[in-house]
GROMACS .gro file of C-alpha atoms in nm:
model
  501
    1GLN     CA    1   0.517  -7.577   2.463
    2SER     CA    2   0.137  -7.592   2.459
    3PRO     CA    3  -0.049  -7.519   2.134
    4LEU     CA    4  -0.221  -7.228   2.309
    5VAL     CA    5   0.108  -7.054   2.389
    6MET     CA    6   0.231  -7.110   2.034
    7GLN     CA    7  -0.090  -6.960   1.900
    8LEU     CA    8  -0.053  -6.653   2.119
    9TYR     CA    9   0.311  -6.615   2.021
   10SER     CA   10   0.237  -6.641   1.651
   11SER     CA   11  -0.027  -6.371   1.680
   12LEU     CA   12   0.208  -6.130   1.862
   13PRO     CA   13   0.354  -5.953   1.553
   14LEU     CA   14   0.002  -5.878   1.430
   15SER     CA   15  -0.085  -5.733   1.770
   16LEU     CA   16   0.227  -5.518   1.767
   17GLU     CA   17   0.141  -5.393   1.420
   18SER     CA   18  -0.214  -5.313   1.531
   19LEU     CA   19  -0.074  -5.141   1.836
   20SER     CA   20   0.155  -4.931   1.616
   21VAL     CA   21  -0.132  -4.814   1.394
   22ASN     CA   22  -0.339  -4.737   1.701
   23HIS     CA   23  -0.054  -4.535   1.847
   24VAL     CA   24  -0.018  -4.329   1.529
   25PHE     CA   25  -0.392  -4.270   1.518
   26ALA     CA   26  -0.399  -4.174   1.885
   27LEU     CA   27  -0.102  -3.939   1.840
   28ALA     CA   28  -0.264  -3.771   1.541
   29LEU     CA   29  -0.587  -3.734   1.737
   30LEU     CA   30  -0.395  -3.586   2.028
   31VAL     CA   31  -0.217  -3.332   1.802
   32CYS     CA   32  -0.544  -3.230   1.635
   33SER     CA   33  -0.711  -3.198   1.975
   34ALA     CA   34  -0.426  -2.981   2.101
   35ILE     CA   35  -0.455  -2.754   1.794
   36VAL     CA   36  -0.831  -2.724   1.837
   37VAL     CA   37  -0.792  -2.646   2.210
   38LYS     CA   38  -0.527  -2.383   2.131
   39LEU     CA   39  -0.750  -2.221   1.869
   40LEU     CA   40  -1.044  -2.221   2.110
   41VAL     CA   41  -0.834  -2.062   2.384
   42MET     CA   42  -0.708  -1.798   2.140
   43ARG     CA   43  -1.061  -1.738   2.014
   44ARG     CA   44  -1.195  -1.698   2.366
   45ARG     CA   45  -0.914  -1.456   2.444
   46GLY     CA   46  -0.994  -1.262   2.125
   47ILE     CA   47  -1.364  -1.249   2.203
   48ARG     CA   48  -1.287  -1.126   2.554
   49SER     CA   49  -1.056  -0.853   2.423
   50MET     CA   50  -1.328  -0.731   2.182
   51GLU     CA   51  -1.625  -0.763   2.416
   52ALA     CA   52  -1.670  -0.385   2.440
   53PHE     CA   53  -1.709  -0.365   2.061
   54PRO     CA   54  -2.018  -0.523   1.902
   55GLY     CA   55  -1.982  -0.625   1.540
   56PRO     CA   56  -2.130  -0.828   1.255
   57PRO     CA   57  -2.188  -1.201   1.326
   58ALA     CA   58  -1.888  -1.417   1.241
   59HIS     CA   59  -1.857  -1.787   1.155
   60TRP     CA   60  -1.674  -1.968   1.435
   61LEU     CA   61  -1.415  -2.118   1.197
   62ILE     CA   62  -1.365  -1.880   0.904
   63GLY     CA   63  -1.487  -1.557   1.063
   64HIS     CA   64  -1.582  -1.293   0.807
   65VAL     CA   65  -1.361  -1.425   0.527
   66LYS     CA   66  -1.653  -1.533   0.308
   67GLU     CA   67  -1.801  -1.186   0.335
   68PHE     CA   68  -1.501  -1.049   0.143
   69ARG     CA   69  -1.509  -1.206  -0.202
   70GLN     CA   70  -1.262  -0.972  -0.375
   71ASP     CA   71  -1.535  -0.906  -0.633
   72GLY     CA   72  -1.532  -0.527  -0.620
   73HIS     CA   73  -1.789  -0.498  -0.339
   74ASP     CA   74  -1.571  -0.553  -0.030
   75LEU     CA   75  -1.545  -0.183   0.051
   76GLU     CA   76  -1.923  -0.150   0.026
   77LYS     CA   77  -1.949  -0.418   0.294
   78ILE     CA   78  -1.708  -0.226   0.517
   79MET     CA   79  -1.915   0.091   0.477
   80LYS     CA   80  -2.240  -0.094   0.551
   81TRP     CA   81  -2.096  -0.223   0.879
   82SER     CA   82  -1.942   0.115   0.956
   83GLY     CA   83  -2.291   0.262   0.948
   84GLN     CA   84  -2.421  -0.008   1.184
   85TYR     CA   85  -2.130   0.005   1.430
   86PRO     CA   86  -2.006   0.363   1.487
   87PHE     CA   87  -1.635   0.423   1.556
   88ALA     CA   88  -1.518   0.058   1.546
   89PHE     CA   89  -1.612  -0.308   1.505
   90PRO     CA   90  -1.418  -0.638   1.514
   91LEU     CA   91  -1.341  -0.841   1.203
   92TRP     CA   92  -1.244  -1.209   1.222
   93PHE     CA   93  -1.017  -1.383   0.974
   94GLY     CA   94  -1.026  -1.740   1.098
   95PRO     CA   95  -1.105  -1.884   1.441
   96SER     CA   96  -0.843  -1.689   1.632
   97LEU     CA   97  -0.730  -1.383   1.432
   98SER     CA   98  -0.938  -1.075   1.512
   99ILE     CA   99  -0.879  -0.713   1.414
  100LEU     CA  100  -1.054  -0.411   1.557
  101ASN     CA  101  -1.150  -0.206   1.251
  102ILE     CA  102  -1.167   0.166   1.337
  103HIS     CA  103  -1.322   0.417   1.100
  104HIS     CA  104  -1.368   0.747   1.285
  105PRO     CA  105  -1.118   1.038   1.322
  106SER     CA  106  -1.155   1.046   1.703
  107TYR     CA  107  -1.047   0.684   1.733
  108VAL     CA  108  -0.772   0.723   1.474
  109LYS     CA  109  -0.629   1.021   1.659
  110THR     CA  110  -0.590   0.812   1.976
  111LEU     CA  111  -0.407   0.537   1.789
  112LEU     CA  112  -0.184   0.728   1.549
  113THR     CA  113  -0.065   0.990   1.797
  114THR     CA  114   0.051   0.714   2.033
  115THR     CA  115   0.421   0.648   1.987
  116GLY     CA  116   0.511   0.309   2.010
  117ASP     CA  117   1.205  -0.329   0.999
  118GLY     CA  118   1.204  -0.097   0.708
  119LEU     CA  119   1.027   0.225   0.803
  120LEU     CA  120   0.706   0.056   0.687
  121VAL     CA  121   0.717  -0.207   0.963
  122SER     CA  122   0.993  -0.124   1.214
  123THR     CA  123   0.934  -0.081   1.586
  124GLY     CA  124   1.084   0.112   1.876
  125GLN     CA  125   1.438   0.244   1.873
  126LYS     CA  126   1.521   0.086   1.536
  127TRP     CA  127   1.240   0.277   1.369
  128PHE     CA  128   1.333   0.603   1.542
  129ARG     CA  129   1.699   0.570   1.442
  130HIS     CA  130   1.615   0.495   1.078
  131ARG     CA  131   1.357   0.773   1.059
  132ARG     CA  132   1.604   1.027   1.194
  133LEU     CA  133   1.868   0.903   0.949
  134LEU     CA  134   1.643   0.926   0.643
  135THR     CA  135   1.455   1.250   0.713
  136PRO     CA  136   1.726   1.471   0.548
  137GLY     CA  137   1.668   1.277   0.225
  138PHE     CA  138   1.322   1.436   0.201
  139HIS     CA  139   1.421   1.796   0.272
  140TYR     CA  140   1.269   2.052   0.034
  141ASP     CA  141   1.609   2.130  -0.115
  142VAL     CA  142   1.655   1.761  -0.197
  143LEU     CA  143   1.308   1.737  -0.352
  144LYS     CA  144   1.354   2.038  -0.582
  145PRO     CA  145   1.564   1.871  -0.855
  146TYR     CA  146   1.331   1.569  -0.848
  147VAL     CA  147   1.058   1.777  -1.015
  148LYS     CA  148   1.246   1.782  -1.345
  149LEU     CA  149   1.322   1.409  -1.321
  150VAL     CA  150   0.954   1.329  -1.263
  151SER     CA  151   0.862   1.562  -1.551
  152ASP     CA  152   1.096   1.371  -1.782
  153SER     CA  153   0.949   1.034  -1.677
  154THR     CA  154   0.594   1.164  -1.720
  155LYS     CA  155   0.670   1.293  -2.070
  156VAL     CA  156   0.799   0.950  -2.173
  157MET     CA  157   0.466   0.800  -2.061
  158LEU     CA  158   0.261   1.068  -2.237
  159ASP     CA  159   0.454   1.018  -2.561
  160LYS     CA  160   0.365   0.648  -2.546
  161TRP     CA  161  -0.001   0.748  -2.514
  162GLU     CA  162  -0.005   0.923  -2.852
  163VAL     CA  163  -0.127   0.603  -3.018
  164TYR     CA  164  -0.434   0.602  -2.791
  165GLY     CA  165  -0.491   0.973  -2.851
  166LYS     CA  166  -0.503   0.914  -3.227
  167SER     CA  167  -0.713   0.598  -3.219
  168GLY     CA  168  -0.950   0.703  -2.941
  169GLU     CA  169  -0.948   0.350  -2.805
  170SER     CA  170  -0.976   0.273  -2.434
  171PHE     CA  171  -0.663   0.165  -2.247
  172GLU     CA  172  -0.567   0.048  -1.899
  173LEU     CA  173  -0.389   0.311  -1.688
  174PHE     CA  174  -0.228   0.128  -1.399
  175LYS     CA  175   0.040  -0.059  -1.592
  176HIS     CA  176   0.153   0.259  -1.769
  177VAL     CA  177   0.155   0.470  -1.454
  178SER     CA  178   0.338   0.195  -1.258
  179LEU     CA  179   0.624   0.201  -1.506
  180MET     CA  180   0.636   0.581  -1.491
  181THR     CA  181   0.647   0.592  -1.110
  182LEU     CA  182   0.908   0.315  -1.098
  183ASP     CA  183   1.116   0.509  -1.351
  184SER     CA  184   1.078   0.822  -1.134
  185ILE     CA  185   1.173   0.662  -0.802
  186MET     CA  186   1.475   0.493  -0.964
  187LYS     CA  187   1.598   0.830  -1.094
  188CYS     CA  188   1.516   1.034  -0.784
  189ALA     CA  189   1.598   0.810  -0.489
  190PHE     CA  190   1.863   0.589  -0.647
  191SER     CA  191   2.011   0.804  -0.930
  192CYS     CA  192   1.951   0.513  -1.167
  193ASN     CA  193   1.824   0.538  -1.525
  194SER     CA  194   1.628   0.216  -1.562
  195ASN     CA  195   1.468   0.269  -1.905
  196CYS     CA  196   1.184   0.054  -1.772
  197GLN     CA  197   0.923   0.255  -1.963
  198THR     CA  198   1.076   0.183  -2.302
  199ASP     CA  199   1.185  -0.177  -2.244
  200SER     CA  200   0.958  -0.429  -2.413
  201GLY     CA  201   0.765  -0.697  -2.221
  202THR     CA  202   0.637  -0.707  -1.865
  203ASN     CA  203   0.867  -0.555  -1.606
  204PRO     CA  204   0.961  -0.842  -1.370
  205TYR     CA  205   0.988  -0.620  -1.061
  206ILE     CA  206   0.642  -0.466  -1.109
  207GLN     CA  207   0.495  -0.812  -1.169
  208ALA     CA  208   0.668  -0.939  -0.852
  209VAL     CA  209   0.524  -0.652  -0.646
  210TYR     CA  210   0.177  -0.724  -0.786
  211ASP     CA  211   0.214  -1.094  -0.698
  212LEU     CA  212   0.337  -1.015  -0.346
  213CYS     CA  213   0.042  -0.783  -0.277
  214HIS     CA  214  -0.198  -1.050  -0.400
  215LEU     CA  215  -0.034  -1.329  -0.199
  216VAL     CA  216  -0.024  -1.122   0.123
  217ASN     CA  217  -0.398  -1.081   0.081
  218VAL     CA  218  -0.447  -1.455   0.014
  219ARG     CA  219  -0.247  -1.549   0.323
  220PHE     CA  220  -0.453  -1.314   0.536
  221ARG     CA  221  -0.781  -1.459   0.411
  222VAL     CA  222  -0.693  -1.831   0.430
  223PHE     CA  223  -0.665  -1.902   0.802
  224PRO     CA  224  -0.446  -2.219   0.778
  225TYR     CA  225  -0.191  -1.992   0.605
  226HIS     CA  226  -0.162  -1.794   0.929
  227SER     CA  227   0.077  -2.076   1.023
  228LYS     CA  228   0.421  -2.000   0.878
  229ALA     CA  229   0.493  -2.371   0.828
  230ILE     CA  230   0.172  -2.442   0.636
  231PHE     CA  231   0.209  -2.132   0.418
  232HIS     CA  232   0.575  -2.216   0.350
  233LEU     CA  233   0.483  -2.565   0.228
  234SER     CA  234   0.187  -2.447   0.017
  235PRO     CA  235   0.193  -2.356  -0.357
  236HIS     CA  236   0.111  -1.998  -0.258
  237GLY     CA  237   0.410  -1.996  -0.024
  238TYR     CA  238   0.634  -2.111  -0.309
  239LYS     CA  239   0.501  -1.833  -0.535
  240PHE     CA  240   0.552  -1.581  -0.254
  241ARG     CA  241   0.918  -1.679  -0.207
  242LYS     CA  242   0.975  -1.666  -0.581
  243ALA     CA  243   0.826  -1.317  -0.610
  244ALA     CA  244   1.014  -1.198  -0.300
  245ARG     CA  245   1.338  -1.329  -0.451
  246ILE     CA  246   1.279  -1.130  -0.772
  247ALA     CA  247   1.202  -0.812  -0.573
  248HIS     CA  248   1.504  -0.857  -0.344
  249ASN     CA  249   1.735  -0.928  -0.640
  250HIS     CA  250   1.616  -0.608  -0.805
  251THR     CA  251   1.699  -0.393  -0.502
  252ALA     CA  252   2.023  -0.583  -0.438
  253GLU     CA  253   2.135  -0.502  -0.792
  254VAL     CA  254   2.058  -0.131  -0.741
  255ILE     CA  255   2.264  -0.129  -0.420
  256ARG     CA  256   2.551  -0.324  -0.581
  257LYS     CA  257   2.578  -0.083  -0.874
  258ARG     CA  258   2.578   0.221  -0.648
  259LYS     CA  259   2.848   0.070  -0.424
  260GLU     CA  260   3.064   0.012  -0.732
  261VAL     CA  261   3.021   0.375  -0.839
  262LEU     CA  262   3.104   0.503  -0.488
  263LYS     CA  263   3.412   0.280  -0.475
  264ILE     CA  264   3.540   0.411  -0.809
  265GLU     CA  265   3.475   0.770  -0.704
  266GLU     CA  266   3.662   0.714  -0.378
  267GLU     CA  267   3.958   0.548  -0.550
  268GLN     CA  268   3.985   0.821  -0.813
  269GLY     CA  269   3.920   1.103  -0.569
  270ILE     CA  270   3.614   1.224  -0.760
  271VAL     CA  271   3.416   1.487  -0.571
  272LYS     CA  272   3.040   1.456  -0.601
  273ASN     CA  273   2.881   1.734  -0.802
  274LYS     CA  274   2.551   1.683  -0.624
  275ARG     CA  275   2.494   1.933  -0.346
  276TYR     CA  276   2.251   1.703  -0.169
  277LEU     CA  277   2.266   1.330  -0.122
  278ASP     CA  278   1.984   1.114  -0.253
  279PHE     CA  279   1.814   0.843  -0.049
  280LEU     CA  280   2.063   0.568  -0.133
  281ASP     CA  281   2.362   0.798  -0.079
  282ILE     CA  282   2.240   0.860   0.277
  283LEU     CA  283   2.202   0.490   0.348
  284LEU     CA  284   2.545   0.397   0.215
  285SER     CA  285   2.738   0.696   0.347
  286ASP     CA  286   2.610   0.632   0.700
  287GLU     CA  287   2.645   0.255   0.674
  288HIS     CA  288   2.935   0.238   0.918
  289GLN     CA  289   2.861   0.543   1.133
  290GLN     CA  290   2.503   0.442   1.202
  291GLY     CA  291   2.570   0.069   1.221
  292LEU     CA  292   2.331  -0.020   0.937
  293SER     CA  293   2.374  -0.380   0.830
  294ASP     CA  294   2.343  -0.493   0.469
  295GLU     CA  295   2.003  -0.634   0.568
  296ASP     CA  296   1.896  -0.294   0.710
  297ILE     CA  297   1.998  -0.120   0.390
  298ARG     CA  298   1.815  -0.369   0.170
  299ALA     CA  299   1.504  -0.344   0.388
  300GLU     CA  300   1.495   0.034   0.350
  301VAL     CA  301   1.556   0.016  -0.025
  302ASP     CA  302   1.284  -0.249  -0.058
  303THR     CA  303   1.045  -0.022   0.133
  304PHE     CA  304   1.112   0.289  -0.074
  305MET     CA  305   1.116   0.101  -0.402
  306PHE     CA  306   0.770  -0.035  -0.321
  307GLU     CA  307   0.621   0.267  -0.144
  308GLY     CA  308   0.777   0.504  -0.395
  309HIS     CA  309   0.620   0.348  -0.701
  310ASP     CA  310   0.318   0.127  -0.623
  311THR     CA  311   0.125   0.360  -0.393
  312THR     CA  312   0.186   0.666  -0.612
  313ALA     CA  313   0.089   0.462  -0.920
  314SER     CA  314  -0.241   0.381  -0.750
  315GLY     CA  315  -0.295   0.743  -0.648
  316ILE     CA  316  -0.220   0.888  -0.994
  317SER     CA  317  -0.428   0.624  -1.177
  318TRP     CA  318  -0.735   0.694  -0.963
  319ILE     CA  319  -0.681   1.071  -0.999
  320PHE     CA  320  -0.687   1.037  -1.378
  321TYR     CA  321  -1.000   0.823  -1.358
  322ASN     CA  322  -1.181   1.066  -1.126
  323LEU     CA  323  -1.091   1.362  -1.347
  324ALA     CA  324  -1.222   1.168  -1.649
  325CYS     CA  325  -1.549   1.115  -1.460
  326ASN     CA  326  -1.573   1.483  -1.366
  327PRO     CA  327  -1.493   1.681  -1.683
  328GLU     CA  328  -1.605   2.014  -1.537
  329HIS     CA  329  -1.341   1.990  -1.261
  330GLN     CA  330  -1.088   1.858  -1.511
  331GLU     CA  331  -1.141   2.166  -1.728
  332LYS     CA  332  -1.089   2.402  -1.432
  333CYS     CA  333  -0.762   2.222  -1.352
  334ARG     CA  334  -0.652   2.250  -1.716
  335GLU     CA  335  -0.720   2.623  -1.730
  336GLU     CA  336  -0.520   2.674  -1.411
  337ILE     CA  337  -0.232   2.459  -1.534
  338LEU     CA  338  -0.209   2.623  -1.878
  339GLN     CA  339  -0.202   2.966  -1.716
  340VAL     CA  340   0.078   2.868  -1.475
  341LEU     CA  341   0.292   2.680  -1.730
  342ASP     CA  342   0.248   2.964  -1.983
  343GLY     CA  343   0.369   2.760  -2.281
  344LYS     CA  344   0.637   2.558  -2.099
  345ASP     CA  345   0.651   2.185  -2.165
  346THR     CA  346   0.782   2.101  -1.818
  347VAL     CA  347   0.692   2.176  -1.457
  348ASP     CA  348   0.927   2.372  -1.230
  349TRP     CA  349   0.945   2.360  -0.851
  350GLU     CA  350   0.797   2.709  -0.823
  351ASP     CA  351   0.487   2.600  -1.020
  352LEU     CA  352   0.376   2.342  -0.766
  353ASN     CA  353   0.226   2.595  -0.523
  354LYS     CA  354   0.050   2.789  -0.800
  355ILE     CA  355  -0.211   2.525  -0.884
  356PRO     CA  356  -0.444   2.525  -0.578
  357TYR     CA  357  -0.755   2.397  -0.757
  358THR     CA  358  -0.561   2.106  -0.910
  359THR     CA  359  -0.419   2.029  -0.565
  360MET     CA  360  -0.770   2.021  -0.419
  361CYS     CA  361  -0.880   1.780  -0.694
  362ILE     CA  362  -0.583   1.556  -0.617
  363LYS     CA  363  -0.672   1.553  -0.247
  364GLU     CA  364  -1.038   1.481  -0.321
  365SER     CA  365  -0.934   1.182  -0.533
  366LEU     CA  366  -0.706   1.063  -0.251
  367ARG     CA  367  -1.008   1.088  -0.020
  368LEU     CA  368  -1.236   0.887  -0.249
  369CYS     CA  369  -0.968   0.638  -0.354
  370PRO     CA  370  -0.689   0.626  -0.090
  371PRO     CA  371  -0.386   0.445  -0.240
  372VAL     CA  372  -0.340   0.258   0.090
  373PRO     CA  373  -0.697   0.171   0.195
  374GLY     CA  374  -0.598   0.048   0.541
  375ILE     CA  375  -0.308   0.016   0.784
  376SER     CA  376  -0.269  -0.174   1.111
  377ARG     CA  377  -0.092  -0.154   1.445
  378LYS     CA  378  -0.030  -0.423   1.707
  379LEU     CA  379  -0.065  -0.281   2.056
  380THR     CA  380   0.230  -0.313   2.292
  381LYS     CA  381   0.021  -0.170   2.577
  382PRO     CA  382  -0.352  -0.124   2.647
  383LEU     CA  383  -0.521   0.159   2.457
  384THR     CA  384  -0.823   0.354   2.583
  385PHE     CA  385  -1.032   0.555   2.338
  386PHE     CA  386  -1.210   0.884   2.409
  387ASP     CA  387  -1.538   0.707   2.495
  388GLY     CA  388  -1.374   0.495   2.765
  389ARG     CA  389  -1.361   0.167   2.574
  390THR     CA  390  -1.026  -0.012   2.611
  391VAL     CA  391  -0.838  -0.262   2.397
  392PRO     CA  392  -0.576  -0.479   2.575
  393GLU     CA  393  -0.212  -0.528   2.488
  394GLY     CA  394  -0.146  -0.766   2.199
  395CYS     CA  395  -0.456  -0.673   1.998
  396THR     CA  396  -0.432  -0.570   1.635
  397ILE     CA  397  -0.603  -0.245   1.535
  398GLY     CA  398  -0.692  -0.191   1.171
  399VAL     CA  399  -0.731   0.169   1.053
  400SER     CA  400  -0.978   0.177   0.764
  401ILE     CA  401  -0.853   0.484   0.579
  402TYR     CA  402  -1.125   0.431   0.321
  403GLY     CA  403  -1.383   0.404   0.601
  404ILE     CA  404  -1.266   0.732   0.756
  405HIS     CA  405  -1.267   0.913   0.422
  406MET     CA  406  -1.621   0.794   0.343
  407ASN     CA  407  -1.764   0.838   0.693
  408ALA     CA  408  -2.099   1.017   0.648
  409SER     CA  409  -2.080   1.165   1.000
  410VAL     CA  410  -1.761   1.346   0.897
  411TRP     CA  411  -1.808   1.414   0.526
  412GLU     CA  412  -2.132   1.546   0.375
  413ASN     CA  413  -2.232   1.347   0.063
  414PRO     CA  414  -1.913   1.139   0.092
  415TYR     CA  415  -1.946   0.971  -0.249
  416LEU     CA  416  -1.965   1.304  -0.434
  417PHE     CA  417  -1.646   1.437  -0.599
  418ASP     CA  418  -1.619   1.785  -0.447
  419PRO     CA  419  -1.270   1.940  -0.436
  420LEU     CA  420  -1.403   2.245  -0.251
  421ARG     CA  421  -1.399   2.031   0.064
  422PHE     CA  422  -1.029   2.119   0.073
  423LEU     CA  423  -1.067   2.495   0.074
  424PRO     CA  424  -0.873   2.622   0.380
  425GLU     CA  425  -1.190   2.736   0.560
  426ASN     CA  426  -1.351   2.392   0.514
  427VAL     CA  427  -1.039   2.206   0.623
  428ALA     CA  428  -1.025   2.416   0.942
  429GLU     CA  429  -1.371   2.291   1.043
  430ARG     CA  430  -1.272   1.922   1.028
  431SER     CA  431  -1.057   1.702   1.246
  432PRO     CA  432  -0.702   1.679   1.109
  433HIS     CA  433  -0.750   1.301   1.129
  434ALA     CA  434  -1.051   1.304   0.893
  435PHE     CA  435  -0.816   1.296   0.591
  436VAL     CA  436  -0.522   1.059   0.635
  437PRO     CA  437  -0.408   0.921   0.296
  438PHE     CA  438  -0.048   0.934   0.425
  439SER     CA  439  -0.138   0.824   0.779
  440ALA     CA  440  -0.076   1.074   1.061
  441GLY     CA  441   0.121   1.129   1.379
  442PRO     CA  442   0.489   1.047   1.432
  443ARG     CA  443   0.472   0.748   1.195
  444ASN     CA  444   0.318   0.925   0.900
  445CYS     CA  445   0.453   0.869   0.549
  446ILE     CA  446   0.804   1.014   0.530
  447GLY     CA  447   0.771   1.051   0.152
  448GLN     CA  448   0.436   1.230   0.139
  449ASN     CA  449   0.579   1.557   0.002
  450PHE     CA  450   0.762   1.365  -0.269
  451ALA     CA  451   0.440   1.178  -0.353
  452MET     CA  452   0.228   1.494  -0.367
  453ASN     CA  453   0.486   1.665  -0.590
  454GLU     CA  454   0.493   1.364  -0.823
  455MET     CA  455   0.114   1.360  -0.848
  456LYS     CA  456   0.101   1.735  -0.922
  457VAL     CA  457   0.362   1.704  -1.197
  458ALA     CA  458   0.191   1.400  -1.354
  459VAL     CA  459  -0.153   1.565  -1.349
  460ALA     CA  460  -0.026   1.900  -1.481
  461LEU     CA  461   0.163   1.757  -1.778
  462THR     CA  462  -0.111   1.508  -1.860
  463LEU     CA  463  -0.394   1.764  -1.859
  464LYS     CA  464  -0.181   2.002  -2.065
  465LYS     CA  465  -0.152   1.740  -2.339
  466TYR     CA  466  -0.466   1.527  -2.316
  467ARG     CA  467  -0.834   1.547  -2.233
  468LEU     CA  468  -0.927   1.246  -2.013
  469ILE     CA  469  -1.255   1.076  -2.106
  470LYS     CA  470  -1.451   0.819  -1.905
  471ASP     CA  471  -1.502   0.479  -2.067
  472PRO     CA  472  -1.856   0.368  -1.971
  473GLN     CA  473  -1.780   0.014  -2.091
  474HIS     CA  474  -1.510  -0.031  -1.825
  475ILE     CA  475  -1.617   0.082  -1.479
  476PRO     CA  476  -1.341  -0.013  -1.229
  477LYS     CA  477  -1.420  -0.247  -0.940
  478MET     CA  478  -1.213  -0.138  -0.641
  479ILE     CA  479  -1.038  -0.412  -0.444
  480PRO     CA  480  -0.853  -0.328  -0.121
  481GLN     CA  481  -0.517  -0.505  -0.111
  482VAL     CA  482  -0.191  -0.359   0.019
  483VAL     CA  483  -0.268  -0.078  -0.226
  484LEU     CA  484  -0.605   0.011  -0.382
  485ARG     CA  485  -0.639  -0.161  -0.717
  486SER     CA  486  -0.917  -0.245  -0.959
  487LEU     CA  487  -1.030  -0.599  -1.029
  488ASN     CA  488  -1.081  -0.521  -1.397
  489GLY     CA  489  -0.821  -0.246  -1.442
  490ILE     CA  490  -0.864   0.132  -1.464
  491HIS     CA  491  -0.960   0.227  -1.820
  492ILE     CA  492  -1.000   0.569  -1.981
  493LYS     CA  493  -0.993   0.724  -2.327
  494ILE     CA  494  -0.787   1.031  -2.420
  495LYS     CA  495  -0.802   1.306  -2.679
  496PRO     CA  496  -0.520   1.549  -2.757
  497VAL     CA  497  -0.600   1.896  -2.621
  498GLU     CA  498  -0.456   2.064  -2.930
  499ASN     CA  499  -0.734   1.906  -3.140
  500ASP     CA  500  -0.987   2.112  -2.945
  501LEU     CA  501  -0.820   2.444  -3.015
   0.00000   0.00000   0.00000
């Protein structure tokens, strides 16, 4: 063999190795190019679907993400843009994810009155079947005995506050109210005495819900996390699965205990002494008739455990804060409540409709600080609004409940706390979709009467016992997550009412 051939032969392995590296590099380049092309196609499709709706300039890669810093000013940004772009404007969260943000009652009416896994997220026939199944669990006759249970839970919370009433020191509301509302929903919907208000340490379920809300928000804002695979492999994905596991285990334990009780009652032939079934009774008694799987049951329990405590905790906490900031309205509520309760230390069902001014103050706080600041819908068919502008199938519509409630074209002096907005004659002059803290239309909140009753009871008993005082050293910074929270907590001071007499 010639030396030249031998030289070529000896260099062949090196060439193959070089070829292998080149192949890997070329493959990686091809994959990246394909991803970029896909994102560009999706972005172009998104831009085309939103072309009828002008909006604030967006970065081609990260969209408007950097505009929302979670620093307590995000809602101000939304309101600034709402003033510039009437009715609706697009928001981008990454190169391909766009949401049409609507903030006017006329647009909201079109969306929410259009019919379209847990009641919170189910679609189509599954949602309709579950809604029909669960509606009896929120009948007035079922809600009546809950008033005493909520009163008991509220009194436990207020007794714990005595230390703050004596010291006059500021304290953070949300954690106390969250435990109270969790205690209430456990008693009312699941007939379970959790003792969560008196247990020491941080409640693991409440912490898990807080973590999940935070991580949902993080995933939404970080566009690579829009990929399930990338989020799953990330540290945030690990934390999300851990928190979800804690939340699911909590609800699974509630279901397991109730099944054991039902089994014992069935074996021993015990007849229920409850005239009406609670929420979990309905789910389990219809398990076979309605074809609900274990996963369906857990999904519904997860939904009501979350919706039944976290949103009401937000609502009640902000109500207390707004009453602390508006002592003249607080005093009117207290006078009304003391007259109705007439020396009683608890609230009865019949009392709830006798406190109209307090109810108006609650609604005004829900307007200023909606517990759920926004909801969304993904269109399964094109949607045309009253002004002729159309959004195609597949688009996501975001309803800015905060934006609607603070819309200056709908509400005069929107930032002013004015409960008289909810006098019947004033309500009649507004669109029914101008005030939607519980959403509206066929998919409104199934538990809104329960929530309103709980808020009335909590406010009545609290104002009977304590005077709420604003803490000027701790002004809350609102951050819109799944529920409306405060970046630095919601702080107030309290003073026992009896000390004023």
